[in-house]
């Protein structure tokens, strides 16, 4: 049966189309390729049970069926077409973060007042379109700029979405507000509580690290206000209602241990250590004073991951979300949707971005490119186009077709392609075409280095680390997992 492989110094990693893996020594590998592997060996039996091989032609049909079934289970997330609906509520922001992806505009009172009137027709059409999705689970994410500078619109969308949901009893909705929290107050929180809104915010580490980038237009740090509003938000909405995203720059990359300690001090349960993306003010990663190389990022990320593993082994439950997601893909047969890392790409088919003027983009990054003058990825407008004109548009079909790793040059034979994902919009931003070029892609290099590291842990069966990963996958304390 088809599989991909990668040679390491002491063994060869095999991965099949369903993401099953096996480490084999070079002698048995040659025997496998030469069809001379002894049927009584444990290697033969394991490879057969994982559908890498079949015994005779009579078995072939049923093995293909079983393998197809496994692939369908792994790709189950594709059935939720399209579940994440992001709405750009405003381009205004009260902060001016130096790495900002969103290409925001400043928020002086005049602009704020003029802008705080919204195009009701466009917003109503956006909400109507959201409920036409086939997905039964709808997440509506309010983004900006800073959505709280346009609170009237946020309230309107939340209210209207819940009203609309009454007409669609087969669907459930969840609303996520992406905010820097600094404009949050009790009356807003009371409204958000009524609709069980989840908060997604940003924390870059200690006060010094956070204030290095997350500053007001008057160049004042925002950390103190952030912390005060974080605890106020938790008090009203509940502790688990707030998650935070970390942006890694050269100011905090070499001090990730301190960042993790700060997350724990502020009572977060985990961290998503993500590198800068080449958009907005961080477009030219090599030439910005807070940039770094992929190798530096991975080096520090691995140190941070090992620190987090040691914390868990010492009784502190704290999750590294990225490795947890990847290990779930490597170790389990289950589907793990993650819009930013899937094949075909989640752009448009798992998540979609609506601008407040009604324009629709496959991703937030595509909308940012439009803000910078490149409107190539606008797939329609909710006022002018129907659902099918937008979601079955040639542009979106092309983006999806160009993002299937099993057919992409460089990825089609990569041993990690069942665990990896593609980002056609990023490819376009970097290479001016949807396919990109794997040999010098930072996205590819980062994922390869992380997969190599994680699979080495699996290969060596590092019991302590594996217990921690299983505790994250099963959402249990490591003591309940440890054998
Ligand atoms: S992006 Fe790189 S790591 Fe991912 S599947 Fe393609 S070649 Fe492999």
Short mmCIF file of N, CA and C and ligand atoms in Angstrom, two decimals, residues 405 410-411 414-417 420-421 438 443-445 447-448 451, ligand 1:
data_model
loop_
_atom_site.label_atom_id
_atom_site.label_comp_id
_atom_site.label_asym_id
_atom_site.label_seq_id
_atom_site.Cartn_x
_atom_site.Cartn_y
_atom_site.Cartn_z
N UNK A 405 -1.85 18.86 0.13
CA UNK A 405 -0.43 18.50 0.27
C UNK A 405 -0.06 17.26 -0.54
N UNK A 410 6.91 19.01 -3.67
CA UNK A 410 7.69 19.11 -2.42
C UNK A 410 6.97 18.47 -1.25
N UNK A 411 5.65 18.57 -1.21
CA UNK A 411 4.90 17.99 -0.09
C UNK A 411 4.38 16.60 -0.42
N UNK A 414 6.39 14.03 1.03
CA UNK A 414 6.93 14.30 2.37
C UNK A 414 6.29 13.37 3.39
N UNK A 415 7.12 12.81 4.25
CA UNK A 415 6.63 11.84 5.23
C UNK A 415 5.68 12.50 6.24
N UNK A 416 5.75 13.82 6.35
CA UNK A 416 4.91 14.50 7.35
C UNK A 416 3.59 15.01 6.78
N UNK A 417 3.31 14.75 5.51
CA UNK A 417 2.17 15.46 4.91
C UNK A 417 0.82 15.12 5.54
N UNK A 420 0.72 17.66 8.48
CA UNK A 420 1.06 19.05 8.19
C UNK A 420 -0.14 19.79 7.57
N UNK A 421 0.09 20.97 7.06
CA UNK A 421 -0.98 21.72 6.42
C UNK A 421 -0.38 22.67 5.40
N UNK A 438 8.85 24.93 -1.44
CA UNK A 438 9.19 24.32 -0.15
C UNK A 438 10.66 24.44 0.25
N UNK A 443 7.82 28.36 6.64
CA UNK A 443 6.67 27.61 7.16
C UNK A 443 7.01 26.11 7.15
N UNK A 444 7.57 25.64 6.03
CA UNK A 444 7.92 24.22 5.89
C UNK A 444 9.06 23.85 6.83
N UNK A 445 10.09 24.70 6.86
CA UNK A 445 11.25 24.41 7.69
C UNK A 445 10.84 24.28 9.17
N UNK A 447 7.87 23.51 10.42
CA UNK A 447 7.09 22.30 10.68
C UNK A 447 7.97 21.05 10.63
N UNK A 448 8.91 20.99 9.66
CA UNK A 448 9.78 19.81 9.57
C UNK A 448 10.59 19.64 10.86
N UNK A 451 8.28 18.45 13.64
CA UNK A 451 7.90 17.03 13.46
C UNK A 451 9.08 16.11 13.79
S1 LIG B 1 5.13 21.95 4.18
FE1 LIG B 1 7.10 20.92 4.41
S2 LIG B 1 6.81 19.64 6.27
FE2 LIG B 1 4.77 20.21 5.54
S3 LIG B 1 4.16 18.50 4.18
FE3 LIG B 1 5.10 20.09 2.89
S4 LIG B 1 7.25 19.47 2.69
FE4 LIG B 1 6.37 18.36 4.46
#
